Amino acid sequence: MARCRLLLGGSALLVLLGACAGGPKPLSERDALIAQYARLRVVSPAEGAVVSSGTLDIEVDLSDVVADLSEIEAFEISLDGAGGDTVLVETFERAGALFSFGLSLIGASDNREYRLVIRPVLRTAAPDALPWSGERRWRLSLMLPTPEPLFPPEGATVLGTRTELRWDGPAGTTYRLEIGRDASFSSAITVTTEETRFVPEEPFAANRDVYWRVSSLSDLGIAGTPGPVRRFRPSLDSAPRPPFPGSVPAIVAEPRIRWSPMIGAAVYEVEISAGGAPVTVRTADAGITLDTDFLSRLFSAGASERIAWRVRAESRDGEVGAWSDTQYVVYKPLAPATVPVVEPDTIVRFAPPGDADASITLTRPFAMARTEVTNALVAEIATFAIRRGAARIVDNVLVDAVTGTPLLGLDDLTLGRQFGLRAGPGNRSVIVSDVGRAGHPAVGVSWYGAIAIANALSFAAGLDPAYAGGRRVRSADGYRLPTEAEWAYALSLAFPSGFDAAGYSGGRVNFFRSGDAFESVREPYTQNGGPTTPVARLSNGGPVGIYDLLGNAWEWCDDWYTRGSFPPPRGAADPSGPVTPEVDAYGLAKRVVRGGAWNTRAPGMTPSARGSFPPEATSHSVGVRLVVPIR
């Protein structure tokens, strides 16, 4: 006769007794157990509950189970459903058929949904004899902060193999950092720290991706939601990259050579030579300015030379990357010199020439170019723009390669004809000056071309471009067009006693029939090398030394034009013109031009004369003079 162990009561007991007596066997012992304990109900947590503590309070109701509940010695729990990792709870409280106990959530993850299942463990049955039951879905929400990775940037190549990892998170928080070879973190290194940075003691493998993420830890070790996974690649064979590889014209007296900052670099080593022994410079910046003293070590002052240079980066641990390819700077300091007009810590109040009743205040220090930009300078800038793909020639007009905006007319202009610049013979990617006109003011430049010239000089000098998308960046320190008020103040310095065309005839100011040596009285007015004169050739710079503010070529200003906008209301400080332009009868918005030109007749050559021209238009009598803030 089979031996039976009586485990259950009630109807299940009758079923088992019948089996022991040799009667029919409708259910096996295991099936009877399963049938009974499947009736277990989870009272707490409720379905969809949000738990905000480190302990999960569990209460189960076995009142529908017909069995000897004193046989229960523990409960086995899985937080991830059947098949997940389990926890055995042997300490609980019982009140009749209600069992309650707390489950520590150490090792759980914050802000995650869990699927609780539970089964009793009996003294007299196999541990897995009973089924999982009482499923409840619940979410742990301790509101632990999610750290945000800061450094290195996603996907970056980083110089060095001991890369510092940084993230953003509240002070006083414990963090868990995971570092792995792939995004699964299956073989990750785990570090616990209270800092928001980590520097490895052992180097990372060079030229191999590293993945990392950070999560917060509660006092009980519960992990918060991990921050985004970040990837970077340590490297020892990468080199800094110059913005324009190859040969770059250095058009300012003290040019700046530069390269893209390299992530992980603490210092850069630069080798510079002009045919002799190289000079080595170390700098923490991603560029160096070749000042006058430094240039004198390379070659004699004023010479046009080809400077070769290369750069490599060094990490904070002294690990050195590769040298860049050799780059070249062709030293052609064609940019006009500048002179301070409003000095730092100075407030200027003045009445514009010809408007004695007006009063304008200038507070922002700036310097103005002594001359208008020349054909030689514009040809150099335009050729470089074509070479690097920023501009192209369309129907004898140099246009912006992206927007198609006219920058410089090379033949027929909106008004008149170009006589100083043209495309090179047989080479449409080169702009050259006409013979004998390299030092003349460049004309046929649109307002957009003028601000492109300003930005080019800013780049060459290592300054922030003053224009972006055709708009002024007022915080920038780069070259720009003068405001009409700034131009008027400079004029008052150059002509402190005022101006009378009759007094300046005989070649001291270039206007129509002024009698200068380059003038021709017959169209096209170019027979004697004119109609413009070389910049600063005429003695009209006044005490300040700013030449040709009157005559030679009209000069673009930064301001939109409206009638009556200048002079501004009495006492205006740093006026910059109207916010919106006045549209003329032809639907054209215009920018201000000042100063008159070679074709301005004597009655119109007055200090207060204003002109206007559409910013995309080009004229044979409009040129460019620039200013630069003094910092």
XYZ file of C-alpha atoms in Angstrom:
631
model
C 0.000 0.000 0.000
C 1.373 3.490 -0.863
C 2.537 5.694 1.999
C 0.820 9.114 2.098
C 1.708 12.287 3.997
C -1.371 14.235 5.039
C -0.735 17.841 4.202
C -4.113 19.363 3.506
C -7.554 19.580 5.041
C -11.126 19.785 3.799
C -12.025 18.491 0.352
C -8.393 18.173 -0.662
C -7.893 15.877 2.350
C -10.807 13.658 1.230
C -9.302 13.430 -2.224
C -5.990 12.294 -0.799
C -7.585 9.867 1.675
C -9.454 8.313 -1.188
C -6.216 7.851 -3.006
C -4.584 6.250 0.017
C -7.503 3.834 0.404
C -6.996 2.634 -3.088
C -10.008 4.487 -4.493
C -10.121 6.599 -7.660
C -7.417 9.285 -8.120
C -8.993 12.320 -9.792
C -6.095 14.608 -8.695
C -2.479 13.958 -7.868
C -1.063 15.333 -4.653
C 0.795 18.041 -6.603
C -2.282 18.975 -8.582
C -4.247 19.331 -5.360
C -1.614 21.636 -3.907
C -1.570 23.741 -7.051
C -5.360 23.935 -7.160
C -5.528 25.184 -3.586
C -2.676 27.696 -3.498
C -3.625 29.180 -6.846
C -6.351 30.871 -4.799
C -3.772 33.063 -3.012
C -4.660 36.729 -3.384
C -2.252 39.671 -3.102
C -3.855 42.460 -1.079
C -0.870 44.795 -1.127
C 0.621 46.258 -3.235
C -2.437 47.149 -5.269
C -2.332 46.796 -9.049
C -0.517 49.817 -10.500
C 0.681 51.014 -7.102
C 3.531 53.553 -6.879
C 6.007 52.705 -4.109
C 8.134 55.535 -2.761
C 10.197 53.808 -0.064
C 13.005 51.294 0.072
C 10.741 48.549 1.416
C 7.868 46.907 -0.430
C 5.045 46.102 2.018
C 3.369 42.861 0.907
C 0.141 41.391 2.257
C -1.374 38.145 0.937
C -4.771 36.619 1.701
C -5.088 32.822 1.812
C -8.636 32.676 3.210
C -9.799 30.843 0.055
C -7.138 28.191 0.488
C -8.400 25.001 2.166
C -5.182 23.797 3.771
C -3.146 23.819 6.939
C -1.656 27.300 6.679
C 0.712 26.610 9.567
C 2.745 24.552 7.093
C 3.861 27.800 5.413
C 7.431 28.551 6.492
C 8.400 31.201 3.933
C 7.350 33.025 0.809
C 9.303 33.051 -2.415
C 9.013 36.298 -4.380
C 10.018 37.405 -7.849
C 9.865 41.053 -8.902
C 10.217 40.243 -12.597
C 7.547 37.609 -13.035
C 8.008 33.846 -13.172
C 11.512 33.044 -14.271
C 13.079 36.146 -12.737
C 15.489 36.274 -9.819
C 13.766 35.316 -6.571
C 13.951 36.307 -2.908
C 13.032 34.034 -0.008
C 11.250 35.773 2.891
C 11.188 33.673 6.069
C 9.999 36.335 8.532
C 6.395 37.405 8.332
C 3.384 38.240 10.458
C 0.186 36.262 10.382
C -3.344 37.225 11.343
C -5.535 34.299 10.478
C -5.309 33.801 6.759
C -3.568 37.179 6.227
C 0.216 37.130 5.899
C 2.245 40.352 5.769
C 5.944 41.117 5.487
C 8.321 43.719 4.102
C 10.670 43.138 1.184
C 13.878 45.167 1.016
C 14.323 46.738 -2.410
C 18.111 46.966 -2.217
C 19.424 46.418 -5.715
C 16.176 47.526 -7.371
C 16.037 50.355 -9.913
C 14.102 53.557 -9.413
C 11.348 54.682 -11.786
C 10.853 51.205 -13.131
C 7.759 49.042 -13.404
C 7.935 45.616 -11.714
C 5.759 42.518 -11.975
C 5.405 40.856 -8.557
C 4.549 37.149 -8.299
C 4.590 35.095 -5.118
C 4.287 31.510 -3.855
C 4.353 30.005 -0.373
C 7.063 27.567 0.647
C 5.793 24.619 2.786
C 7.754 22.677 5.364
C 6.618 19.352 3.956
C 6.796 20.014 0.204
C 9.453 20.689 -2.364
C 10.422 24.416 -2.534
C 8.959 24.778 -6.010
C 5.921 22.599 -5.410
C 3.452 25.488 -5.470
C 2.615 27.755 -8.394
C 3.431 31.417 -8.850
C 0.298 33.467 -8.310
C -1.052 36.836 -7.256
C 0.587 38.884 -10.010
C 0.751 42.623 -9.330
C 2.302 45.353 -11.435
C 3.748 48.272 -9.495
C 6.293 51.053 -9.976
C 9.175 52.117 -7.757
C 9.425 55.899 -7.615
C 11.944 57.385 -5.196
C 12.439 60.455 -7.428
C 16.176 59.887 -7.520
C 17.909 62.426 -9.802
C 19.041 61.292 -13.238
C 22.634 62.413 -13.868
C 23.380 64.151 -17.174
C 26.690 63.284 -18.870
C 28.814 66.355 -19.572
C 32.177 65.186 -20.853
C 33.341 63.830 -23.183
C 30.701 64.662 -25.826
C 28.822 61.841 -27.497
C 30.874 60.086 -30.173
C 33.944 62.252 -29.585
C 37.501 61.242 -30.286
C 39.465 62.238 -27.195
C 43.200 62.756 -26.887
C 44.750 60.445 -24.290
C 43.847 57.155 -22.660
C 43.007 58.374 -19.149
C 39.985 60.419 -20.137
C 38.178 62.193 -17.334
C 34.433 61.490 -17.243
C 32.179 64.247 -15.903
C 28.449 64.473 -15.286
C 25.954 66.867 -13.727
C 24.075 65.946 -10.579
C 23.220 67.222 -7.067
C 25.980 67.472 -4.481
C 25.850 64.901 -1.685
C 24.527 62.191 -3.999
C 26.105 58.776 -4.394
C 26.560 57.754 -8.026
C 27.058 54.451 -9.784
C 29.222 54.709 -12.894
C 29.193 51.864 -15.411
C 31.901 51.603 -18.073
C 31.693 48.953 -20.780
C 32.839 47.925 -24.233
C 29.352 48.103 -25.703
C 25.968 49.628 -24.931
C 24.703 46.444 -23.241
C 27.185 46.833 -20.354
C 27.270 43.048 -20.103
C 30.883 43.128 -18.934
C 30.905 46.573 -17.386
C 33.198 47.951 -14.720
C 31.126 49.531 -11.930
C 32.394 52.387 -9.767
C 30.601 53.981 -6.813
C 31.526 57.573 -6.026
C 30.184 60.714 -4.406
C 31.961 62.955 -6.928
C 30.645 64.058 -10.297
C 33.837 63.133 -12.075
C 35.965 60.060 -12.556
C 39.548 59.603 -13.741
C 40.543 55.984 -14.363
C 43.620 54.639 -12.640
C 44.196 52.238 -15.517
C 44.180 53.690 -19.048
C 41.465 52.924 -21.541
C 42.465 51.025 -24.663
C 43.440 53.454 -27.418
C 41.358 53.559 -30.623
C 38.553 51.488 -29.112
C 35.065 52.752 -28.241
C 34.215 53.204 -24.562
C 30.587 53.295 -23.366
C 29.507 54.783 -20.027
C 26.457 55.823 -18.064
C 25.739 57.088 -14.545
C 22.856 56.567 -12.125
C 22.089 57.855 -8.641
C 22.023 55.514 -5.628
C 19.761 55.857 -2.614
C 21.020 55.238 0.920
C 19.764 51.648 0.566
C 21.627 51.140 -2.708
C 18.577 51.498 -4.938
C 19.674 52.735 -8.341
C 17.909 55.630 -10.069
C 17.189 55.824 -13.759
C 20.540 55.761 -15.583
C 21.482 58.814 -17.579
C 21.937 58.545 -21.348
C 24.573 56.135 -22.615
C 27.590 58.005 -23.944
C 30.328 56.759 -26.254
C 33.817 58.113 -26.925
C 37.084 56.875 -28.393
C 40.459 57.487 -26.698
C 43.172 58.228 -29.249
C 46.892 58.903 -29.461
C 47.142 59.230 -33.244
C 44.726 62.107 -33.878
C 45.899 65.594 -34.819
C 44.330 69.070 -34.495
C 42.525 70.207 -37.645
C 42.952 73.703 -39.142
C 39.701 75.253 -40.431
C 41.101 75.777 -43.940
C 43.772 73.223 -44.845
C 46.560 74.316 -47.137
C 47.603 77.907 -47.784
C 45.733 80.819 -46.178
C 46.352 84.528 -46.867
C 47.360 86.499 -43.780
C 45.808 89.858 -44.664
C 46.233 91.604 -41.304
C 49.444 92.876 -39.747
C 49.247 90.443 -36.838
C 47.514 87.325 -38.195
C 46.201 84.509 -36.069
C 46.751 80.883 -36.975
C 44.176 78.557 -35.502
C 42.882 75.018 -35.377
C 39.825 73.260 -34.047
C 40.072 72.611 -30.297
C 40.913 68.977 -29.619
C 38.933 67.257 -26.878
C 41.247 66.149 -24.111
C 44.040 68.547 -25.062
C 45.614 70.519 -22.221
C 48.293 72.242 -24.305
C 49.292 72.555 -27.945
C 52.803 72.552 -29.372
C 53.210 74.613 -32.551
C 56.234 74.620 -34.869
C 56.506 77.714 -37.087
C 59.123 78.553 -39.686
C 59.683 80.893 -42.610
C 62.449 78.918 -44.247
C 64.837 78.907 -41.309
C 64.961 76.909 -38.100
C 61.460 76.385 -36.701
C 60.301 78.306 -33.651
C 58.342 76.248 -31.105
C 55.435 77.741 -29.164
C 53.326 76.072 -26.475
C 49.839 77.400 -25.751
C 46.639 76.319 -24.054
C 44.562 78.137 -26.705
C 43.491 76.652 -30.030
C 45.431 79.312 -31.903
C 48.219 81.865 -31.607
C 48.537 85.425 -32.838
C 51.725 86.146 -34.764
C 52.470 89.560 -33.321
C 55.022 91.974 -34.670
C 57.766 90.860 -32.299
C 57.240 87.224 -33.184
C 57.166 87.920 -36.920
C 60.465 89.775 -36.649
C 62.022 86.502 -35.510
C 60.838 84.836 -38.704
C 61.575 87.421 -41.370
C 62.316 91.089 -41.908
C 59.475 93.538 -41.229
C 57.162 94.298 -44.141
C 58.236 91.368 -46.304
C 55.680 89.079 -47.905
C 56.641 85.635 -46.751
C 55.265 82.110 -46.729
C 55.062 80.828 -43.179
C 54.887 77.066 -42.569
C 53.400 75.658 -39.384
C 52.115 72.468 -37.833
C 50.575 71.619 -34.459
C 50.058 68.682 -32.140
C 48.172 68.309 -28.873
C 49.218 67.050 -25.452
C 46.865 65.721 -22.764
C 46.980 66.660 -19.092
C 48.836 63.391 -18.473
C 51.530 64.254 -20.992
C 50.280 61.921 -23.716
C 51.081 63.416 -27.124
C 49.016 63.077 -30.291
C 50.094 63.185 -33.928
C 51.352 66.238 -35.817
C 48.926 67.930 -38.166
C 49.780 68.248 -41.822
C 51.976 71.252 -42.540
C 49.929 74.393 -43.155
C 50.970 77.633 -44.814
C 50.236 81.293 -44.206
C 51.062 83.752 -46.955
C 51.856 86.996 -45.150
C 50.177 89.844 -47.064
C 49.195 92.522 -44.525
C 46.853 94.381 -46.854
C 44.259 95.386 -44.255
C 44.300 99.122 -43.530
C 45.755 100.304 -40.254
C 43.302 101.648 -37.718
C 43.351 104.665 -35.436
C 41.380 105.108 -32.179
C 38.387 107.394 -32.573
C 36.653 106.909 -29.229
C 39.124 105.838 -26.573
C 38.261 103.380 -23.768
C 36.671 104.919 -20.669
C 35.699 107.983 -22.706
C 32.319 109.539 -23.392
C 32.117 111.736 -26.479
C 29.451 114.364 -27.111
C 29.505 116.124 -30.433
C 27.461 117.958 -33.026
C 27.742 116.370 -36.491
C 29.384 118.605 -39.098
C 26.733 120.772 -40.689
C 24.246 120.190 -37.815
C 25.417 122.509 -35.040
C 22.155 122.204 -33.105
C 22.367 118.416 -32.855
C 24.011 116.531 -29.989
C 25.114 112.895 -30.067
C 26.803 110.835 -27.345
C 29.187 107.971 -28.109
C 30.251 105.669 -25.263
C 31.570 102.583 -27.028
C 35.286 102.732 -27.840
C 36.264 101.958 -31.411
C 39.009 102.442 -33.958
C 38.481 103.330 -37.603
C 40.477 102.261 -40.633
C 42.724 105.046 -41.906
C 41.669 104.242 -45.462
C 38.991 102.532 -47.458
C 39.655 98.873 -48.286
C 41.686 98.531 -51.463
C 41.330 96.495 -54.635
C 44.355 94.428 -53.590
C 42.723 93.451 -50.296
C 39.335 92.669 -51.840
C 40.971 90.583 -54.602
C 42.795 88.505 -51.973
C 39.667 87.961 -49.876
C 37.470 87.168 -52.884
C 39.950 84.679 -54.358
C 40.221 82.844 -51.045
C 36.409 82.771 -50.716
C 36.137 81.179 -54.165
C 38.878 78.669 -53.379
C 37.192 77.444 -50.217
C 33.738 77.295 -51.832
C 32.160 80.216 -49.967
C 31.621 82.296 -53.108
C 31.406 81.828 -56.871
C 31.198 83.942 -60.002
C 27.842 84.054 -61.803
C 27.428 86.348 -64.820
C 30.461 88.441 -63.803
C 29.134 88.902 -60.265
C 30.761 87.335 -57.216
C 27.898 85.868 -55.184
C 27.535 84.009 -51.912
C 27.745 80.303 -52.758
C 24.833 79.430 -50.451
C 22.396 82.325 -50.715
C 23.334 83.713 -54.140
C 23.508 87.227 -52.651
C 25.622 89.608 -54.792
C 28.904 90.520 -53.115
C 31.054 92.155 -55.796
C 30.412 93.256 -59.363
C 33.179 92.465 -61.864
C 31.814 94.075 -65.019
C 28.510 95.908 -65.380
C 27.249 97.079 -61.993
C 23.852 98.120 -60.725
C 25.129 101.631 -61.327
C 28.077 102.103 -63.667
C 30.881 99.738 -64.570
C 33.677 98.127 -62.600
C 37.117 99.609 -63.314
C 39.321 98.181 -60.565
C 38.684 94.420 -60.225
C 38.094 91.552 -62.633
C 38.289 87.785 -62.917
C 41.754 86.542 -63.803
C 42.387 85.843 -67.492
C 41.786 82.169 -68.183
C 41.066 81.463 -64.497
C 37.617 82.339 -63.170
C 38.571 81.276 -59.661
C 40.971 84.190 -59.223
C 40.082 87.866 -58.746
C 42.770 90.388 -59.667
C 43.225 94.150 -59.585
C 43.421 96.025 -62.845
C 46.901 97.278 -63.691
C 47.882 100.224 -61.548
C 44.779 100.075 -59.359
C 45.788 97.721 -56.520
C 45.994 100.627 -54.049
C 42.772 102.318 -55.115
C 39.579 101.974 -53.057
C 37.536 98.943 -54.079
C 34.171 99.888 -55.583
C 31.340 97.736 -56.884
C 31.078 96.073 -53.439
C 27.532 95.528 -52.155
C 26.616 96.086 -48.499
C 26.587 92.298 -48.119
C 30.013 92.171 -49.721
C 31.206 94.809 -47.258
C 30.164 92.774 -44.241
C 31.761 89.679 -45.807
C 35.028 91.636 -46.014
C 34.599 92.623 -42.359
C 34.097 89.000 -41.328
C 37.126 87.908 -43.361
C 39.341 90.411 -41.547
C 37.878 89.307 -38.210
C 38.782 85.701 -38.962
C 42.303 86.645 -40.004
C 42.812 88.621 -36.794
C 41.250 85.988 -34.516
C 38.221 88.149 -33.640
C 34.562 87.189 -33.386
C 32.706 87.907 -36.662
C 30.412 90.911 -36.291
C 27.829 89.587 -38.770
C 25.876 86.364 -39.037
C 23.129 85.733 -41.558
C 23.309 89.347 -42.727
C 22.648 90.683 -39.219
C 24.891 92.460 -36.774
C 26.166 90.477 -33.766
C 26.436 93.290 -31.267
C 28.471 91.384 -28.707
C 31.213 90.534 -31.225
C 34.623 92.187 -31.188
C 35.304 91.837 -34.909
C 35.508 94.307 -37.787
C 32.252 95.934 -38.885
C 30.810 98.886 -40.746
C 30.578 102.158 -38.817
C 27.244 103.457 -37.683
C 26.301 106.736 -39.286
C 26.938 108.501 -35.972
C 30.415 106.980 -35.648
C 31.218 107.956 -39.222
C 30.066 111.524 -38.580
C 32.221 111.846 -35.455
C 35.296 110.593 -37.316
C 34.592 113.165 -40.027
C 34.544 115.928 -37.417
C 38.044 114.839 -36.327
C 39.404 114.683 -39.864
C 37.921 118.092 -40.777
C 37.896 120.003 -37.470
C 37.440 123.336 -39.250
C 34.664 122.091 -41.498
C 34.773 121.619 -45.240
C 34.294 123.835 -48.229
C 34.734 122.254 -51.653
C 36.310 125.422 -52.976
C 38.976 125.309 -50.317
C 39.850 121.710 -51.125
C 39.976 121.990 -54.908
C 43.279 121.369 -56.588
C 43.467 117.728 -55.624
C 43.146 117.621 -51.837
C 39.744 115.859 -51.984
C 38.641 113.748 -54.949
C 35.268 114.947 -56.230
C 33.990 115.738 -59.726
C 36.334 118.270 -61.399
C 38.399 118.591 -58.232
C 41.611 118.721 -60.227
C 43.422 115.731 -58.727
C 46.216 114.172 -60.779
C 44.189 111.015 -61.621
C 41.147 112.837 -62.940
C 39.946 112.769 -66.525
C 37.113 115.018 -67.619
C 35.840 112.661 -70.322
C 33.951 109.404 -69.882
C 34.753 106.751 -68.783
C 36.980 108.969 -66.607
C 39.714 106.313 -66.439
C 42.236 107.716 -68.904
C 44.579 109.156 -66.250
C 44.321 106.198 -63.852
C 41.182 107.475 -62.152
C 38.494 108.199 -61.465
C 39.452 107.117 -57.943
C 42.793 108.036 -56.404
C 45.029 105.676 -54.441
C 43.992 105.588 -50.774
C 45.721 108.158 -48.544
C 47.354 109.765 -51.598
C 45.591 113.058 -50.962
C 46.392 115.104 -47.872
C 42.950 115.201 -46.288
C 43.346 113.009 -43.196
C 43.402 115.890 -40.749
C 44.965 115.625 -37.278
C 43.545 112.108 -36.741
C 44.982 110.677 -39.981
C 41.798 109.171 -41.443
C 41.906 109.740 -45.178
C 39.250 110.225 -47.858
C 36.272 110.389 -45.525
C 35.061 112.918 -48.040
C 35.377 112.110 -51.713
C 36.963 109.222 -53.633
C 34.123 106.752 -52.868
C 30.922 106.790 -50.886
C 31.231 104.565 -47.822
C 28.692 102.032 -46.583
C 27.354 102.532 -43.060
C 25.742 99.889 -40.870
C 22.419 101.778 -40.607
C 19.210 101.362 -42.537
C 18.247 104.550 -44.330
C 15.178 106.645 -43.645
C 14.712 110.298 -44.434
C 15.191 112.438 -41.368
C 16.771 109.671 -39.246
C 20.026 111.630 -38.999
C 20.887 113.492 -36.983
C 18.971 111.554 -34.322
C 17.057 113.262 -31.499
C 19.209 115.542 -29.394
C 21.154 113.656 -26.706
C 20.864 110.238 -28.373
C 23.494 107.782 -27.085
C 25.223 105.369 -29.470
C 22.474 105.600 -32.109
C 22.473 102.789 -34.651
C 19.809 103.966 -37.036
C 16.206 102.875 -37.501
C 15.181 99.336 -36.640
C 13.272 98.951 -39.914
C 14.132 100.605 -43.200
C 12.096 103.049 -45.194
C 10.887 101.533 -48.460
C 11.065 103.894 -51.430
C 8.599 104.300 -54.290
C 10.185 101.325 -56.070
C 9.799 99.033 -53.066
C 13.499 99.165 -52.223
C 14.951 99.203 -48.691
C 18.327 100.924 -48.529
C 21.423 101.281 -46.366
C 23.142 104.575 -45.627
C 26.213 105.709 -47.582
C 28.221 108.767 -46.553
C 31.074 110.954 -47.775
C 30.498 111.591 -51.457
C 32.669 110.238 -54.267
C 34.738 111.004 -57.312
C 31.564 111.773 -59.286
C 29.960 114.036 -56.657
C 29.795 117.634 -57.875
C 31.097 120.405 -55.639
C 27.693 121.694 -54.422
C 26.819 118.227 -53.145
C 30.179 117.658 -51.431
C 29.149 118.693 -47.904
C 29.813 117.059 -44.531
C 26.104 116.532 -43.917
C 25.328 114.963 -47.309
C 23.688 111.559 -47.025
C 23.113 108.926 -49.643
C 21.384 105.548 -49.764
C 21.670 102.382 -51.798
C 20.042 98.922 -51.733
C 22.288 96.524 -49.763
C 22.441 93.979 -52.618
C 23.276 96.620 -55.235
C 26.723 97.572 -56.576
C 27.976 100.963 -57.726
C 31.121 102.343 -59.341
C 31.213 105.041 -56.666
C 30.523 103.115 -53.418
C 33.342 101.574 -51.370
C 34.018 100.252 -47.869
C 35.630 101.581 -44.697
C 35.610 99.508 -41.520
C 35.801 100.043 -37.781
C 36.726 97.644 -34.986
C 35.770 97.810 -31.285
C 38.523 98.563 -28.790
C 38.447 96.039 -25.962
